[in-house]
């Protein structure tokens, strides 16, 4: 028997076990509230001011001028930089859906509908939709960089 076939026989059981575990595992999204911790009004609104946060709009599109004709809405793309100890203050996404991508670092979210803080790490994508109210804090020693795409109604709404 050739060496190639011997290696295949040695590797195959491990691959079969890995495949079985992968197919049987329940999908878990990084940075989600555990199902048993989801509760209405689990976190109350706090009145923190922004601390150590830089919010830069990288681009925006008036959606009323696009073929979709979504009048009074703007698609916006931003970069948030949160220094260690920095705070993104309490805000709601009831009228401003967003997607947050954690590019660098680790940040903690305190969501109104989750009894426990939610940790988001580099590579996580967090949808923020109707019913989401929260604030975020960088508890680590590394600067956090978030990229945010949101649909904003009020151009004077400067919530992060």
PDB file of C-alpha atoms in Angstrom:
ATOM      1  CA  UNK A   1       0.000   0.000   0.000  1.00  0.00           C
ATOM      2  CA  UNK A   2       1.328   3.450  -0.810  1.00  0.00           C
ATOM      3  CA  UNK A   3       2.127   6.073   1.811  1.00  0.00           C
ATOM      4  CA  UNK A   4      -0.705   8.266   0.480  1.00  0.00           C
ATOM      5  CA  UNK A   5      -3.339   5.623   1.253  1.00  0.00           C
ATOM      6  CA  UNK A   6      -1.888   5.028   4.734  1.00  0.00           C
ATOM      7  CA  UNK A   7      -2.082   8.743   5.499  1.00  0.00           C
ATOM      8  CA  UNK A   8      -5.657   8.888   4.196  1.00  0.00           C
ATOM      9  CA  UNK A   9      -6.707   5.999   6.457  1.00  0.00           C
ATOM     10  CA  UNK A  10      -5.080   7.706   9.436  1.00  0.00           C
ATOM     11  CA  UNK A  11      -6.724  11.077   8.757  1.00  0.00           C
ATOM     12  CA  UNK A  12     -10.171   9.870   7.661  1.00  0.00           C
ATOM     13  CA  UNK A  13     -11.562   8.954  11.141  1.00  0.00           C
ATOM     14  CA  UNK A  14     -10.622  12.391  12.467  1.00  0.00           C
ATOM     15  CA  UNK A  15     -12.268  14.106   9.515  1.00  0.00           C
ATOM     16  CA  UNK A  16     -15.395  11.983   9.926  1.00  0.00           C
ATOM     17  CA  UNK A  17     -15.682  12.912  13.611  1.00  0.00           C
ATOM     18  CA  UNK A  18     -15.081  16.599  12.839  1.00  0.00           C
ATOM     19  CA  UNK A  19     -17.760  16.515  10.138  1.00  0.00           C
ATOM     20  CA  UNK A  20     -20.284  14.823  12.419  1.00  0.00           C
ATOM     21  CA  UNK A  21     -19.657  17.351  15.189  1.00  0.00           C
ATOM     22  CA  UNK A  22     -19.925  20.250  12.761  1.00  0.00           C
ATOM     23  CA  UNK A  23     -23.236  19.028  11.360  1.00  0.00           C
ATOM     24  CA  UNK A  24     -24.728  18.297  14.771  1.00  0.00           C
ATOM     25  CA  UNK A  25     -23.647  21.551  16.440  1.00  0.00           C
ATOM     26  CA  UNK A  26     -26.280  24.219  16.964  1.00  0.00           C
ATOM     27  CA  UNK A  27     -25.443  27.514  15.264  1.00  0.00           C
ATOM     28  CA  UNK A  28     -24.319  30.178  17.722  1.00  0.00           C
ATOM     29  CA  UNK A  29     -23.854  33.754  16.649  1.00  0.00           C
ATOM     30  CA  UNK A  30     -20.946  35.543  18.272  1.00  0.00           C
ATOM     31  CA  UNK A  31     -21.953  38.356  20.572  1.00  0.00           C
ATOM     32  CA  UNK A  32     -25.627  37.367  20.984  1.00  0.00           C
ATOM     33  CA  UNK A  33     -27.611  37.450  24.195  1.00  0.00           C
ATOM     34  CA  UNK A  34     -28.067  33.888  25.494  1.00  0.00           C
ATOM     35  CA  UNK A  35     -31.688  32.778  24.992  1.00  0.00           C
ATOM     36  CA  UNK A  36     -32.250  32.301  28.739  1.00  0.00           C
ATOM     37  CA  UNK A  37     -31.084  35.883  29.440  1.00  0.00           C
ATOM     38  CA  UNK A  38     -33.450  37.669  27.019  1.00  0.00           C
ATOM     39  CA  UNK A  39     -35.926  39.680  29.075  1.00  0.00           C
ATOM     40  CA  UNK A  40     -37.851  42.893  28.411  1.00  0.00           C
ATOM     41  CA  UNK A  41     -36.424  45.892  30.267  1.00  0.00           C
ATOM     42  CA  UNK A  42     -33.517  43.819  31.594  1.00  0.00           C
ATOM     43  CA  UNK A  43     -31.249  46.878  31.510  1.00  0.00           C
ATOM     44  CA  UNK A  44     -32.556  50.319  32.366  1.00  0.00           C
ATOM     45  CA  UNK A  45     -31.545  53.467  30.508  1.00  0.00           C
ATOM     46  CA  UNK A  46     -28.390  55.087  31.875  1.00  0.00           C
ATOM     47  CA  UNK A  47     -27.346  58.678  31.356  1.00  0.00           C
ATOM     48  CA  UNK A  48     -23.693  58.264  30.394  1.00  0.00           C
ATOM     49  CA  UNK A  49     -22.150  60.909  28.183  1.00  0.00           C
ATOM     50  CA  UNK A  50     -19.867  59.870  25.316  1.00  0.00           C
ATOM     51  CA  UNK A  51     -16.338  59.270  26.601  1.00  0.00           C
ATOM     52  CA  UNK A  52     -13.279  58.556  24.464  1.00  0.00           C
ATOM     53  CA  UNK A  53     -15.331  58.040  21.280  1.00  0.00           C
ATOM     54  CA  UNK A  54     -14.582  59.402  17.836  1.00  0.00           C
ATOM     55  CA  UNK A  55     -17.450  59.113  15.326  1.00  0.00           C
ATOM     56  CA  UNK A  56     -16.518  59.830  11.692  1.00  0.00           C
ATOM     57  CA  UNK A  57     -19.022  59.607   8.837  1.00  0.00           C
ATOM     58  CA  UNK A  58     -17.196  58.025   5.904  1.00  0.00           C
ATOM     59  CA  UNK A  59     -20.070  58.418   3.455  1.00  0.00           C
ATOM     60  CA  UNK A  60     -23.828  58.850   3.136  1.00  0.00           C
ATOM     61  CA  UNK A  61     -26.489  58.391   0.447  1.00  0.00           C
ATOM     62  CA  UNK A  62     -29.867  60.175   0.285  1.00  0.00           C
ATOM     63  CA  UNK A  63     -32.174  57.185  -0.255  1.00  0.00           C
ATOM     64  CA  UNK A  64     -34.956  59.431  -1.615  1.00  0.00           C
ATOM     65  CA  UNK A  65     -32.773  60.099  -4.665  1.00  0.00           C
ATOM     66  CA  UNK A  66     -32.189  56.400  -5.335  1.00  0.00           C
ATOM     67  CA  UNK A  67     -34.415  53.993  -7.318  1.00  0.00           C
ATOM     68  CA  UNK A  68     -35.867  52.663  -4.038  1.00  0.00           C
ATOM     69  CA  UNK A  69     -37.279  56.188  -3.354  1.00  0.00           C
ATOM     70  CA  UNK A  70     -37.127  55.894   0.424  1.00  0.00           C
ATOM     71  CA  UNK A  71     -37.889  59.530   1.138  1.00  0.00           C
ATOM     72  CA  UNK A  72     -36.470  61.100   4.255  1.00  0.00           C
ATOM     73  CA  UNK A  73     -33.913  58.358   4.870  1.00  0.00           C
ATOM     74  CA  UNK A  74     -30.155  58.332   4.582  1.00  0.00           C
ATOM     75  CA  UNK A  75     -27.861  55.322   4.318  1.00  0.00           C
ATOM     76  CA  UNK A  76     -24.783  56.207   6.323  1.00  0.00           C
ATOM     77  CA  UNK A  77     -21.434  54.452   6.834  1.00  0.00           C
ATOM     78  CA  UNK A  78     -19.280  55.427   9.821  1.00  0.00           C
ATOM     79  CA  UNK A  79     -16.170  54.536  11.758  1.00  0.00           C
ATOM     80  CA  UNK A  80     -16.299  54.651  15.552  1.00  0.00           C
ATOM     81  CA  UNK A  81     -13.076  54.537  17.536  1.00  0.00           C
ATOM     82  CA  UNK A  82     -13.510  53.824  21.250  1.00  0.00           C
ATOM     83  CA  UNK A  83     -10.505  54.260  23.512  1.00  0.00           C
ATOM     84  CA  UNK A  84      -9.977  52.045  26.590  1.00  0.00           C
ATOM     85  CA  UNK A  85     -12.608  53.092  29.151  1.00  0.00           C
ATOM     86  CA  UNK A  86     -14.620  54.772  26.383  1.00  0.00           C
ATOM     87  CA  UNK A  87     -18.417  54.822  26.379  1.00  0.00           C
ATOM     88  CA  UNK A  88     -20.941  54.911  23.551  1.00  0.00           C
ATOM     89  CA  UNK A  89     -23.976  56.356  25.384  1.00  0.00           C
ATOM     90  CA  UNK A  90     -27.473  54.883  25.612  1.00  0.00           C
ATOM     91  CA  UNK A  91     -29.422  55.078  22.363  1.00  0.00           C
ATOM     92  CA  UNK A  92     -32.291  53.348  20.553  1.00  0.00           C
ATOM     93  CA  UNK A  93     -32.535  51.716  17.140  1.00  0.00           C
ATOM     94  CA  UNK A  94     -36.337  51.765  16.980  1.00  0.00           C
ATOM     95  CA  UNK A  95     -36.169  54.162  14.024  1.00  0.00           C
ATOM     96  CA  UNK A  96     -32.561  53.635  12.905  1.00  0.00           C
ATOM     97  CA  UNK A  97     -31.605  50.069  11.940  1.00  0.00           C
ATOM     98  CA  UNK A  98     -27.874  49.420  11.818  1.00  0.00           C
ATOM     99  CA  UNK A  99     -25.196  46.796  11.315  1.00  0.00           C
ATOM    100  CA  UNK A 100     -22.071  47.061  13.465  1.00  0.00           C
ATOM    101  CA  UNK A 101     -18.843  45.308  12.495  1.00  0.00           C
ATOM    102  CA  UNK A 102     -16.139  45.006  15.174  1.00  0.00           C
ATOM    103  CA  UNK A 103     -12.916  45.483  13.240  1.00  0.00           C
ATOM    104  CA  UNK A 104     -10.551  45.640  16.211  1.00  0.00           C
ATOM    105  CA  UNK A 105     -10.676  44.970  19.938  1.00  0.00           C
ATOM    106  CA  UNK A 106     -13.379  43.792  22.298  1.00  0.00           C
ATOM    107  CA  UNK A 107     -16.338  45.817  23.583  1.00  0.00           C
ATOM    108  CA  UNK A 108     -19.214  45.168  25.983  1.00  0.00           C
ATOM    109  CA  UNK A 109     -22.836  45.955  25.117  1.00  0.00           C
ATOM    110  CA  UNK A 110     -25.485  46.591  27.773  1.00  0.00           C
ATOM    111  CA  UNK A 111     -28.751  45.916  25.908  1.00  0.00           C
ATOM    112  CA  UNK A 112     -32.221  46.735  27.228  1.00  0.00           C
ATOM    113  CA  UNK A 113     -33.432  43.218  26.444  1.00  0.00           C
ATOM    114  CA  UNK A 114     -30.541  41.167  27.881  1.00  0.00           C
ATOM    115  CA  UNK A 115     -29.952  40.488  31.576  1.00  0.00           C
ATOM    116  CA  UNK A 116     -26.205  39.973  31.031  1.00  0.00           C
ATOM    117  CA  UNK A 117     -23.649  42.191  29.286  1.00  0.00           C
ATOM    118  CA  UNK A 118     -22.847  41.000  25.750  1.00  0.00           C
ATOM    119  CA  UNK A 119     -19.189  40.783  24.686  1.00  0.00           C
ATOM    120  CA  UNK A 120     -18.369  41.605  21.062  1.00  0.00           C
ATOM    121  CA  UNK A 121     -14.960  40.672  19.640  1.00  0.00           C
ATOM    122  CA  UNK A 122     -13.078  41.505  16.455  1.00  0.00           C
ATOM    123  CA  UNK A 123     -14.864  39.913  13.512  1.00  0.00           C
ATOM    124  CA  UNK A 124     -18.351  40.026  15.103  1.00  0.00           C
ATOM    125  CA  UNK A 125     -21.287  41.552  13.236  1.00  0.00           C
ATOM    126  CA  UNK A 126     -24.133  42.912  15.368  1.00  0.00           C
ATOM    127  CA  UNK A 127     -27.552  43.739  13.871  1.00  0.00           C
ATOM    128  CA  UNK A 128     -29.345  46.571  15.642  1.00  0.00           C
ATOM    129  CA  UNK A 129     -33.052  46.736  14.879  1.00  0.00           C
ATOM    130  CA  UNK A 130     -36.417  47.811  16.266  1.00  0.00           C
ATOM    131  CA  UNK A 131     -36.520  46.994  19.968  1.00  0.00           C
ATOM    132  CA  UNK A 132     -32.776  47.517  20.479  1.00  0.00           C
ATOM    133  CA  UNK A 133     -31.789  50.127  23.066  1.00  0.00           C
ATOM    134  CA  UNK A 134     -28.335  49.927  24.570  1.00  0.00           C
ATOM    135  CA  UNK A 135     -24.979  51.429  25.479  1.00  0.00           C
ATOM    136  CA  UNK A 136     -21.438  50.120  24.962  1.00  0.00           C
ATOM    137  CA  UNK A 137     -18.199  50.300  26.973  1.00  0.00           C
ATOM    138  CA  UNK A 138     -14.611  49.413  26.130  1.00  0.00           C
ATOM    139  CA  UNK A 139     -13.408  47.578  29.259  1.00  0.00           C
ATOM    140  CA  UNK A 140     -10.167  46.448  27.610  1.00  0.00           C
ATOM    141  CA  UNK A 141      -6.723  47.954  27.140  1.00  0.00           C
ATOM    142  CA  UNK A 142      -6.950  48.064  23.333  1.00  0.00           C
ATOM    143  CA  UNK A 143      -8.689  50.702  21.216  1.00  0.00           C
ATOM    144  CA  UNK A 144     -11.878  49.339  19.647  1.00  0.00           C
ATOM    145  CA  UNK A 145     -12.753  50.134  16.035  1.00  0.00           C
ATOM    146  CA  UNK A 146     -16.333  49.665  14.843  1.00  0.00           C
ATOM    147  CA  UNK A 147     -17.688  50.155  11.331  1.00  0.00           C
ATOM    148  CA  UNK A 148     -21.362  51.104  11.314  1.00  0.00           C
ATOM    149  CA  UNK A 149     -23.876  51.121   8.494  1.00  0.00           C
ATOM    150  CA  UNK A 150     -27.227  52.620   9.468  1.00  0.00           C
ATOM    151  CA  UNK A 151     -30.384  54.038   7.933  1.00  0.00           C
ATOM    152  CA  UNK A 152     -31.069  57.384   9.547  1.00  0.00           C
ATOM    153  CA  UNK A 153     -34.284  59.404   9.265  1.00  0.00           C
ATOM    154  CA  UNK A 154     -33.306  62.602  11.031  1.00  0.00           C
ATOM    155  CA  UNK A 155     -30.047  64.146   9.710  1.00  0.00           C
ATOM    156  CA  UNK A 156     -29.795  65.983  13.036  1.00  0.00           C
ATOM    157  CA  UNK A 157     -29.907  62.694  14.972  1.00  0.00           C
ATOM    158  CA  UNK A 158     -26.353  62.412  16.242  1.00  0.00           C
ATOM    159  CA  UNK A 159     -26.876  59.264  18.310  1.00  0.00           C
ATOM    160  CA  UNK A 160     -24.048  56.821  17.952  1.00  0.00           C
TER     161      UNK A 160
END
